[in-house]
């Protein structure tokens, strides 16, 4: 298998996925109530389409002989998510506070595109190392995706959401402190004008303002902190609640049914044939639905970033009007330099996140798979190896939009860097798919 063929095949898979996703943007613009409609579509995808595809595929492909492959897919999903969270935690310690939420959000997903669900369909029939790519790849990828979704949801509930709520509370308290401090300065300025007439008022007002500052700071410090036992119980409750999601339950139940011969009788019984046949009719609608949701996610992120940019522009115009007063030229120049520095910081942050999520994590996972294979610890099935490699570099089938929508943690900061992450994901996926095809095809 030549290098040119591998690159062309990888590029065709990526471009077909992107073109289908752009159709979601086109449709979303013409929906009357886009927010309500997309929430309904996302719920249907999680409760009907994806569970149907998962059940139909895994029950047909899971056997007792390949149970080790499913266990390894579970390990690889945990490895990639754990690595991403650790990298996000390390990166957060090196960056300003306004980026901490976006960095933690990056730990939820490996990428922003849905190549994980489209690649097995587009690769079916491809010859790799005298073996043909079959539907087993899709079964492994779907199981990997269910585990990845479970971990992503738990991270979103236990790590990202509490952190963003805490940051929101801190910003509110900071705003209150600034308001009190600003009011104190105004009172001091007014009293300084009439200092000769009312000499005592200034000290009284200043003392009152100082007391207000101290009172507000005490409120911030006296917030109740949950105990360690309550945190553990809350964490267990979140994990238990997430584990009851249809797609997760169906994934594990499908593996159990597939590897248990007595339970397979349910599938070949007349009732089972009717149920599975009905699920097949809607199962493969998951692919276009996921691509549609990705297009919606991208457009919604751009709209959120545009709204934030408009609000920021209005603030900058008001600041510019105030800066036009005499004696404020130096402050205006400083504000312009700060804006340039913020843009530069955004670019550096996007590059760092893209490198961690799209290159460093897949690289370490690829090296880990090579090490395990060199010691004959992995199954030799080419479909399993391809699914493991696709899973560690491509995202899960569950689009990030579903996690954001359910947790309400889509932040304006992350919406600004999402297009950059998408562009990075396109390039990285083409590169990694080419490397995988060369490795497996040789």
Short mmCIF file of C-alpha atoms in Angstrom, two decimals:
data_model
loop_
_atom_site.label_atom_id
_atom_site.label_comp_id
_atom_site.label_asym_id
_atom_site.label_seq_id
_atom_site.Cartn_x
_atom_site.Cartn_y
_atom_site.Cartn_z
CA UNK A 1 0.00 0.00 0.00
CA UNK A 2 1.66 3.21 -1.19
CA UNK A 3 1.94 6.42 0.78
CA UNK A 4 -0.01 8.37 -1.85
CA UNK A 5 -2.90 5.89 -1.70
CA UNK A 6 -3.02 6.05 2.12
CA UNK A 7 -3.10 9.85 2.11
CA UNK A 8 -5.75 9.95 -0.63
CA UNK A 9 -7.93 7.41 1.19
CA UNK A 10 -7.62 9.29 4.48
CA UNK A 11 -8.39 12.63 2.84
CA UNK A 12 -11.46 11.21 1.09
CA UNK A 13 -12.87 9.86 4.37
CA UNK A 14 -12.32 13.16 6.14
CA UNK A 15 -13.68 15.33 3.33
CA UNK A 16 -16.82 13.21 2.89
CA UNK A 17 -17.49 13.53 6.61
CA UNK A 18 -16.94 17.30 6.59
CA UNK A 19 -19.16 17.85 3.54
CA UNK A 20 -21.99 15.89 5.13
CA UNK A 21 -21.57 17.86 8.36
CA UNK A 22 -21.77 21.16 6.48
CA UNK A 23 -25.22 20.08 5.34
CA UNK A 24 -26.24 20.31 9.01
CA UNK A 25 -25.25 23.99 9.02
CA UNK A 26 -27.36 24.57 5.89
CA UNK A 27 -30.41 22.88 7.42
CA UNK A 28 -30.00 24.49 10.84
CA UNK A 29 -30.22 27.99 9.37
CA UNK A 30 -33.66 27.18 7.98
CA UNK A 31 -35.21 25.71 11.13
CA UNK A 32 -37.90 27.87 12.70
CA UNK A 33 -37.02 27.06 16.32
CA UNK A 34 -33.42 25.86 16.10
CA UNK A 35 -32.70 25.51 19.83
CA UNK A 36 -35.78 23.45 20.64
CA UNK A 37 -35.44 21.39 17.45
CA UNK A 38 -31.81 20.50 18.00
CA UNK A 39 -32.44 19.60 21.63
CA UNK A 40 -35.15 17.20 20.47
CA UNK A 41 -32.92 15.72 17.77
CA UNK A 42 -30.06 15.28 20.24
CA UNK A 43 -32.38 13.49 22.68
CA UNK A 44 -33.67 11.20 19.91
CA UNK A 45 -30.12 10.44 18.86
CA UNK A 46 -29.14 9.42 22.39
CA UNK A 47 -32.25 7.40 23.19
CA UNK A 48 -33.21 5.84 19.84
CA UNK A 49 -30.76 6.00 16.94
CA UNK A 50 -27.39 5.38 18.61
CA UNK A 51 -28.70 2.65 20.96
CA UNK A 52 -30.34 0.90 17.99
CA UNK A 53 -27.14 0.97 15.95
CA UNK A 54 -25.12 -0.18 18.96
CA UNK A 55 -27.44 -3.09 19.74
CA UNK A 56 -27.79 -4.33 16.17
CA UNK A 57 -24.05 -4.18 15.46
CA UNK A 58 -22.57 -5.48 18.71
CA UNK A 59 -25.00 -8.38 19.22
CA UNK A 60 -24.20 -9.60 15.71
CA UNK A 61 -20.41 -9.32 16.08
CA UNK A 62 -19.71 -10.01 19.77
CA UNK A 63 -18.69 -13.60 20.47
CA UNK A 64 -17.00 -15.33 23.36
CA UNK A 65 -13.86 -15.67 21.27
CA UNK A 66 -13.39 -11.91 20.90
CA UNK A 67 -14.37 -10.83 24.42
CA UNK A 68 -10.72 -9.87 25.02
CA UNK A 69 -10.95 -7.35 22.19
CA UNK A 70 -13.90 -5.59 23.86
CA UNK A 71 -12.02 -5.52 27.17
CA UNK A 72 -9.04 -3.91 25.45
CA UNK A 73 -11.32 -1.32 23.84
CA UNK A 74 -12.54 -0.44 27.34
CA UNK A 75 -8.92 -0.01 28.47
CA UNK A 76 -8.00 2.18 25.49
CA UNK A 77 -11.02 4.43 26.02
CA UNK A 78 -10.09 4.94 29.68
CA UNK A 79 -6.44 5.53 28.75
CA UNK A 80 -7.11 8.23 26.18
CA UNK A 81 -9.62 10.10 28.35
CA UNK A 82 -7.40 9.91 31.43
CA UNK A 83 -4.42 11.22 29.48
CA UNK A 84 -6.44 14.10 28.08
CA UNK A 85 -7.70 15.07 31.54
CA UNK A 86 -4.19 14.92 33.00
CA UNK A 87 -2.82 17.06 30.17
CA UNK A 88 -5.66 19.55 30.66
CA UNK A 89 -4.93 19.73 34.39
CA UNK A 90 -1.23 20.31 33.74
CA UNK A 91 -1.89 22.91 31.03
CA UNK A 92 -4.36 24.73 33.27
CA UNK A 93 -1.63 25.37 35.84
CA UNK A 94 0.42 27.20 33.18
CA UNK A 95 -2.34 29.45 31.83
CA UNK A 96 -4.36 32.48 32.98
CA UNK A 97 -7.57 31.91 34.89
CA UNK A 98 -9.89 32.91 32.03
CA UNK A 99 -8.71 29.87 30.05
CA UNK A 100 -9.17 27.26 32.76
CA UNK A 101 -12.75 26.44 31.78
CA UNK A 102 -11.91 26.01 28.09
CA UNK A 103 -8.93 23.81 28.94
CA UNK A 104 -11.06 21.55 31.11
CA UNK A 105 -13.69 21.37 28.38
CA UNK A 106 -11.02 20.07 26.01
CA UNK A 107 -10.59 17.06 28.28
CA UNK A 108 -14.14 15.92 27.51
CA UNK A 109 -13.46 15.27 23.84
CA UNK A 110 -10.52 14.09 21.81
CA UNK A 111 -11.70 15.90 18.72
CA UNK A 112 -14.69 17.87 17.52
CA UNK A 113 -15.57 15.79 14.46
CA UNK A 114 -17.41 12.47 14.17
CA UNK A 115 -14.92 10.42 12.14
CA UNK A 116 -15.24 7.56 14.62
CA UNK A 117 -18.68 6.59 13.33
CA UNK A 118 -18.19 7.32 9.61
CA UNK A 119 -14.76 5.72 9.10
CA UNK A 120 -15.92 2.09 9.63
CA UNK A 121 -18.66 2.54 7.01
CA UNK A 122 -16.33 4.15 4.48
CA UNK A 123 -13.53 1.62 5.08
CA UNK A 124 -15.66 -1.51 4.73
CA UNK A 125 -14.13 -3.84 2.15
CA UNK A 126 -10.68 -2.24 2.28
CA UNK A 127 -7.83 -4.77 2.15
CA UNK A 128 -5.26 -4.41 4.93
CA UNK A 129 -2.48 -6.99 5.30
CA UNK A 130 -4.38 -9.74 3.43
CA UNK A 131 -7.46 -9.10 5.59
CA UNK A 132 -10.68 -7.31 4.73
CA UNK A 133 -12.21 -4.60 6.87
CA UNK A 134 -15.56 -5.93 8.06
CA UNK A 135 -18.41 -4.77 10.28
CA UNK A 136 -16.43 -5.89 13.33
CA UNK A 137 -14.65 -2.52 13.18
CA UNK A 138 -17.95 -0.73 13.71
CA UNK A 139 -18.84 -2.97 16.66
CA UNK A 140 -15.55 -2.25 18.40
CA UNK A 141 -15.75 1.49 17.69
CA UNK A 142 -19.32 1.69 19.00
CA UNK A 143 -18.33 -0.04 22.24
CA UNK A 144 -15.31 2.26 22.55
CA UNK A 145 -17.63 5.22 21.97
CA UNK A 146 -20.06 4.13 24.67
CA UNK A 147 -17.24 3.88 27.21
CA UNK A 148 -15.84 7.20 26.01
CA UNK A 149 -19.25 8.79 26.40
CA UNK A 150 -19.53 7.44 29.94
CA UNK A 151 -16.16 8.92 30.90
CA UNK A 152 -16.88 12.22 29.13
CA UNK A 153 -20.20 12.60 30.91
CA UNK A 154 -18.67 11.83 34.31
CA UNK A 155 -15.85 14.33 33.70
CA UNK A 156 -18.39 16.94 32.63
CA UNK A 157 -20.53 16.44 35.73
CA UNK A 158 -17.79 15.99 38.33
CA UNK A 159 -14.98 18.20 37.06
CA UNK A 160 -16.01 20.73 34.44
CA UNK A 161 -19.47 21.77 35.60
CA UNK A 162 -18.56 22.38 39.29
CA UNK A 163 -15.44 24.24 38.21
CA UNK A 164 -17.40 26.54 35.88
CA UNK A 165 -20.05 27.14 38.55
CA UNK A 166 -17.30 28.05 40.99
CA UNK A 167 -15.74 30.41 38.45
CA UNK A 168 -19.15 32.02 37.87
CA UNK A 169 -19.59 32.53 41.61
CA UNK A 170 -16.10 34.01 41.89
CA UNK A 171 -16.80 36.41 39.03
CA UNK A 172 -20.01 37.55 40.73
CA UNK A 173 -18.20 38.16 44.00
CA UNK A 174 -15.42 39.98 42.15
CA UNK A 175 -18.01 42.18 40.44
CA UNK A 176 -19.56 43.03 43.79
CA UNK A 177 -16.16 43.93 45.22
CA UNK A 178 -15.38 46.12 42.22
CA UNK A 179 -18.76 47.83 42.51
CA UNK A 180 -18.24 48.58 46.20
CA UNK A 181 -14.70 49.78 45.55
CA UNK A 182 -15.87 51.97 42.66
CA UNK A 183 -18.62 53.48 44.82
CA UNK A 184 -16.10 54.17 47.56
CA UNK A 185 -13.84 55.98 45.11
CA UNK A 186 -16.73 58.15 43.89
CA UNK A 187 -17.65 59.09 47.44
CA UNK A 188 -14.04 59.92 48.23
CA UNK A 189 -13.79 62.06 45.10
CA UNK A 190 -17.01 63.95 45.96
CA UNK A 191 -15.96 64.49 49.54
CA UNK A 192 -12.51 65.71 48.53
CA UNK A 193 -14.19 68.55 46.60
CA UNK A 194 -16.09 69.63 49.70
CA UNK A 195 -13.32 68.76 52.11
CA UNK A 196 -13.21 72.19 53.68
CA UNK A 197 -16.96 72.14 54.38
CA UNK A 198 -17.39 68.61 55.74
CA UNK A 199 -14.05 67.38 57.02
CA UNK A 200 -15.32 64.30 58.86
CA UNK A 201 -17.59 62.78 56.21
CA UNK A 202 -14.77 61.45 54.06
CA UNK A 203 -13.33 59.31 56.81
CA UNK A 204 -16.78 58.06 57.74
CA UNK A 205 -17.60 57.17 54.13
CA UNK A 206 -14.22 55.60 53.62
CA UNK A 207 -14.65 53.56 56.77
CA UNK A 208 -18.11 52.54 55.59
CA UNK A 209 -16.74 51.52 52.21
CA UNK A 210 -13.95 49.58 53.88
CA UNK A 211 -16.51 47.81 56.04
CA UNK A 212 -18.50 46.95 52.91
CA UNK A 213 -15.37 45.54 51.29
CA UNK A 214 -14.60 43.47 54.36
CA UNK A 215 -18.20 42.27 54.58
CA UNK A 216 -18.19 41.17 50.94
CA UNK A 217 -14.85 39.41 51.34
CA UNK A 218 -16.14 37.64 54.44
CA UNK A 219 -19.17 36.46 52.47
CA UNK A 220 -16.87 34.99 49.84
CA UNK A 221 -14.73 33.27 52.47
CA UNK A 222 -17.66 31.95 54.51
CA UNK A 223 -19.24 29.99 51.66
CA UNK A 224 -19.97 26.42 52.81
CA UNK A 225 -17.61 23.76 51.45
CA UNK A 226 -18.91 20.20 51.04
CA UNK A 227 -17.24 17.48 53.09
CA UNK A 228 -15.20 14.68 51.53
CA UNK A 229 -17.87 12.06 52.28
CA UNK A 230 -20.57 14.14 50.60
CA UNK A 231 -18.33 14.60 47.56
CA UNK A 232 -17.77 10.85 47.32
CA UNK A 233 -21.48 10.13 47.59
CA UNK A 234 -22.23 12.79 44.97
CA UNK A 235 -19.61 11.29 42.65
CA UNK A 236 -21.04 7.80 43.05
CA UNK A 237 -24.52 9.16 42.42
CA UNK A 238 -23.39 10.86 39.21
CA UNK A 239 -21.63 7.71 37.97
CA UNK A 240 -24.70 5.59 38.77
CA UNK A 241 -27.01 8.05 36.99
CA UNK A 242 -24.77 8.27 33.93
CA UNK A 243 -24.45 4.48 33.74
CA UNK A 244 -28.22 4.25 33.25
CA UNK A 245 -28.07 6.16 29.97
CA UNK A 246 -29.61 4.08 27.14
CA UNK A 247 -26.52 4.03 24.94
CA UNK A 248 -24.29 2.82 27.80
CA UNK A 249 -26.74 0.19 29.03
CA UNK A 250 -27.33 -1.07 25.49
CA UNK A 251 -23.59 -1.32 24.76
CA UNK A 252 -22.82 -3.53 27.77
CA UNK A 253 -26.04 -5.55 27.46
CA UNK A 254 -25.29 -6.18 23.77
CA UNK A 255 -21.86 -7.60 24.62
CA UNK A 256 -23.40 -9.86 27.28
CA UNK A 257 -26.06 -11.11 24.86
CA UNK A 258 -23.47 -11.66 22.12
CA UNK A 259 -21.12 -13.76 24.25
CA UNK A 260 -23.90 -15.81 25.92
CA UNK A 261 -25.34 -18.50 23.58
CA UNK A 262 -28.59 -19.02 25.58
CA UNK A 263 -29.36 -15.31 25.34
CA UNK A 264 -28.77 -15.32 21.59
CA UNK A 265 -31.95 -17.37 21.26
CA UNK A 266 -33.83 -14.17 22.03
CA UNK A 267 -32.49 -12.65 18.82
CA UNK A 268 -33.46 -15.60 16.60
CA UNK A 269 -36.93 -16.02 18.10
CA UNK A 270 -39.86 -14.64 16.08
CA UNK A 271 -40.29 -11.70 18.43
CA UNK A 272 -36.54 -11.03 18.47
CA UNK A 273 -36.35 -11.07 14.68
CA UNK A 274 -39.13 -8.47 14.48
CA UNK A 275 -37.54 -6.24 17.11
CA UNK A 276 -34.05 -6.44 15.62
CA UNK A 277 -35.45 -5.91 12.13
CA UNK A 278 -37.23 -2.77 13.25
CA UNK A 279 -34.09 -1.49 14.94
CA UNK A 280 -32.11 -2.12 11.75
CA UNK A 281 -34.43 0.18 9.81
CA UNK A 282 -33.51 3.16 11.97
CA UNK A 283 -30.02 2.13 13.09
CA UNK A 284 -28.10 3.40 10.09
CA UNK A 285 -29.82 6.74 10.30
CA UNK A 286 -27.42 7.46 13.16
CA UNK A 287 -24.63 8.41 10.77
CA UNK A 288 -26.35 11.31 8.96
CA UNK A 289 -27.98 12.38 12.22
CA UNK A 290 -24.61 12.61 13.98
CA UNK A 291 -23.15 14.59 11.09
CA UNK A 292 -26.13 16.92 11.22
CA UNK A 293 -25.60 17.44 14.95
CA UNK A 294 -21.95 18.22 14.36
CA UNK A 295 -22.90 20.91 11.84
CA UNK A 296 -25.37 22.32 14.35
CA UNK A 297 -22.67 22.33 17.03
CA UNK A 298 -20.23 24.20 14.81
CA UNK A 299 -22.77 26.83 13.76
CA UNK A 300 -24.04 27.26 17.34
CA UNK A 301 -20.47 27.77 18.54
CA UNK A 302 -19.86 30.40 15.87
CA UNK A 303 -23.12 32.15 16.78
CA UNK A 304 -22.21 32.14 20.47
CA UNK A 305 -18.76 33.50 19.68
CA UNK A 306 -20.34 36.18 17.47
CA UNK A 307 -22.71 37.22 20.25
CA UNK A 308 -19.82 37.44 22.68
CA UNK A 309 -17.80 39.42 20.16
CA UNK A 310 -20.69 41.88 19.65
CA UNK A 311 -21.04 42.44 23.38
CA UNK A 312 -17.31 42.89 23.71
CA UNK A 313 -17.31 45.39 20.83
CA UNK A 314 -19.97 47.47 22.58
CA UNK A 315 -17.90 47.52 25.75
CA UNK A 316 -14.81 48.51 23.77
CA UNK A 317 -16.70 51.36 22.07
CA UNK A 318 -17.85 52.72 25.41
CA UNK A 319 -14.32 52.45 26.72
CA UNK A 320 -13.03 54.18 23.59
CA UNK A 321 -15.49 57.05 24.13
CA UNK A 322 -14.32 57.44 27.70
CA UNK A 323 -10.70 57.14 26.60
CA UNK A 324 -11.15 60.02 24.15
CA UNK A 325 -11.30 62.43 27.08
CA UNK A 326 -8.19 64.56 27.71
CA UNK A 327 -5.42 62.76 29.53
CA UNK A 328 -6.62 59.25 28.56
CA UNK A 329 -4.44 58.70 25.47
CA UNK A 330 -1.97 56.58 27.40
CA UNK A 331 -4.74 54.34 28.74
CA UNK A 332 -6.20 53.89 25.23
CA UNK A 333 -2.81 52.81 23.90
CA UNK A 334 -2.47 50.36 26.78
CA UNK A 335 -5.94 48.93 26.04
CA UNK A 336 -5.01 48.39 22.39
CA UNK A 337 -1.85 46.58 23.42
CA UNK A 338 -3.88 44.41 25.79
CA UNK A 339 -6.24 43.44 22.94
CA UNK A 340 -3.30 42.42 20.74
CA UNK A 341 -1.87 40.44 23.63
CA UNK A 342 -5.23 38.72 24.18
CA UNK A 343 -5.43 37.66 20.53
CA UNK A 344 -1.89 36.37 20.67
CA UNK A 345 -2.70 34.47 23.86
CA UNK A 346 -5.79 32.95 22.22
CA UNK A 347 -3.72 31.68 19.30
CA UNK A 348 -1.10 30.19 21.62
CA UNK A 349 -3.79 28.54 23.75
CA UNK A 350 -5.57 27.05 20.72
CA UNK A 351 -2.29 25.67 19.38
CA UNK A 352 -1.44 24.12 22.73
CA UNK A 353 -4.86 22.51 23.14
CA UNK A 354 -4.83 21.19 19.57
CA UNK A 355 -1.37 19.70 20.02
CA UNK A 356 -2.36 17.98 23.27
CA UNK A 357 -5.71 16.64 22.09
CA UNK A 358 -5.02 15.82 18.43
CA UNK A 359 -1.35 14.84 18.37
CA UNK A 360 0.12 14.06 21.78
CA UNK A 361 -2.66 11.77 23.07
CA UNK A 362 -2.93 9.73 19.80
CA UNK A 363 0.86 9.50 19.66
CA UNK A 364 1.14 8.03 23.17
CA UNK A 365 -1.79 5.66 22.56
CA UNK A 366 -0.24 4.52 19.26
CA UNK A 367 3.08 3.86 20.98
CA UNK A 368 1.26 1.92 23.72
CA UNK A 369 -0.54 -0.23 21.13
CA UNK A 370 2.75 -0.90 19.31
CA UNK A 371 4.36 -1.95 22.59
CA UNK A 372 1.52 -4.31 23.48
CA UNK A 373 1.47 -5.81 20.00
CA UNK A 374 5.23 -6.38 20.01
CA UNK A 375 4.77 -8.52 23.15
CA UNK A 376 1.77 -10.38 21.63
CA UNK A 377 -0.60 -9.06 24.28
CA UNK A 378 -3.25 -7.83 21.83
CA UNK A 379 -5.57 -9.85 19.58
CA UNK A 380 -4.17 -10.24 16.07
CA UNK A 381 -7.47 -9.38 14.36
CA UNK A 382 -6.83 -6.54 11.90
CA UNK A 383 -10.35 -5.17 12.50
CA UNK A 384 -9.68 -4.85 16.23
CA UNK A 385 -6.36 -3.07 15.65
CA UNK A 386 -7.95 -0.66 13.17
CA UNK A 387 -10.82 0.09 15.57
CA UNK A 388 -8.42 0.68 18.46
CA UNK A 389 -6.35 3.10 16.39
CA UNK A 390 -9.42 4.92 15.05
CA UNK A 391 -10.82 5.23 18.56
CA UNK A 392 -7.65 6.70 20.05
CA UNK A 393 -7.26 9.38 17.36
CA UNK A 394 -10.83 10.05 16.20
CA UNK A 395 -13.64 11.18 18.52
CA UNK A 396 -16.40 9.05 19.92
CA UNK A 397 -19.68 8.68 18.06
CA UNK A 398 -21.39 10.75 20.71
CA UNK A 399 -20.92 14.28 19.50
CA UNK A 400 -19.68 16.87 22.00
CA UNK A 401 -22.89 18.81 21.34
CA UNK A 402 -24.83 16.14 23.24
CA UNK A 403 -22.57 16.45 26.28
CA UNK A 404 -22.66 20.26 26.18
CA UNK A 405 -26.40 20.37 25.63
CA UNK A 406 -27.21 18.05 28.51
CA UNK A 407 -24.77 19.62 30.97
CA UNK A 408 -25.27 23.23 29.86
CA UNK A 409 -21.51 23.80 30.05
CA UNK A 410 -20.88 25.19 26.56
CA UNK A 411 -18.91 28.32 27.35
CA UNK A 412 -18.35 31.35 25.18
CA UNK A 413 -14.60 30.90 25.61
CA UNK A 414 -14.63 27.39 24.19
CA UNK A 415 -16.97 28.41 21.38
CA UNK A 416 -14.31 30.85 20.21
CA UNK A 417 -11.64 28.17 19.89
CA UNK A 418 -13.91 25.39 18.57
CA UNK A 419 -13.41 26.30 14.86
CA UNK A 420 -9.65 26.21 15.39
CA UNK A 421 -9.97 22.79 17.04
CA UNK A 422 -12.08 21.59 14.11
CA UNK A 423 -9.47 22.66 11.57
CA UNK A 424 -6.77 20.98 13.63
CA UNK A 425 -8.88 17.81 13.87
CA UNK A 426 -9.21 17.65 10.06
CA UNK A 427 -5.46 17.85 9.52
CA UNK A 428 -4.62 15.53 12.41
CA UNK A 429 -7.13 12.86 11.35
CA UNK A 430 -5.79 12.79 7.78
CA UNK A 431 -2.26 12.39 9.12
CA UNK A 432 -3.12 9.68 11.63
CA UNK A 433 -5.34 7.69 9.27
CA UNK A 434 -2.52 7.70 6.71
CA UNK A 435 -0.06 6.44 9.34
CA UNK A 436 -2.48 3.71 10.45
CA UNK A 437 -3.14 2.49 6.90
CA UNK A 438 0.59 2.34 6.23
CA UNK A 439 1.19 0.43 9.45
CA UNK A 440 -1.63 -2.07 9.03
CA UNK A 441 -1.26 -2.40 5.27
CA UNK A 442 2.42 -3.27 5.52
#
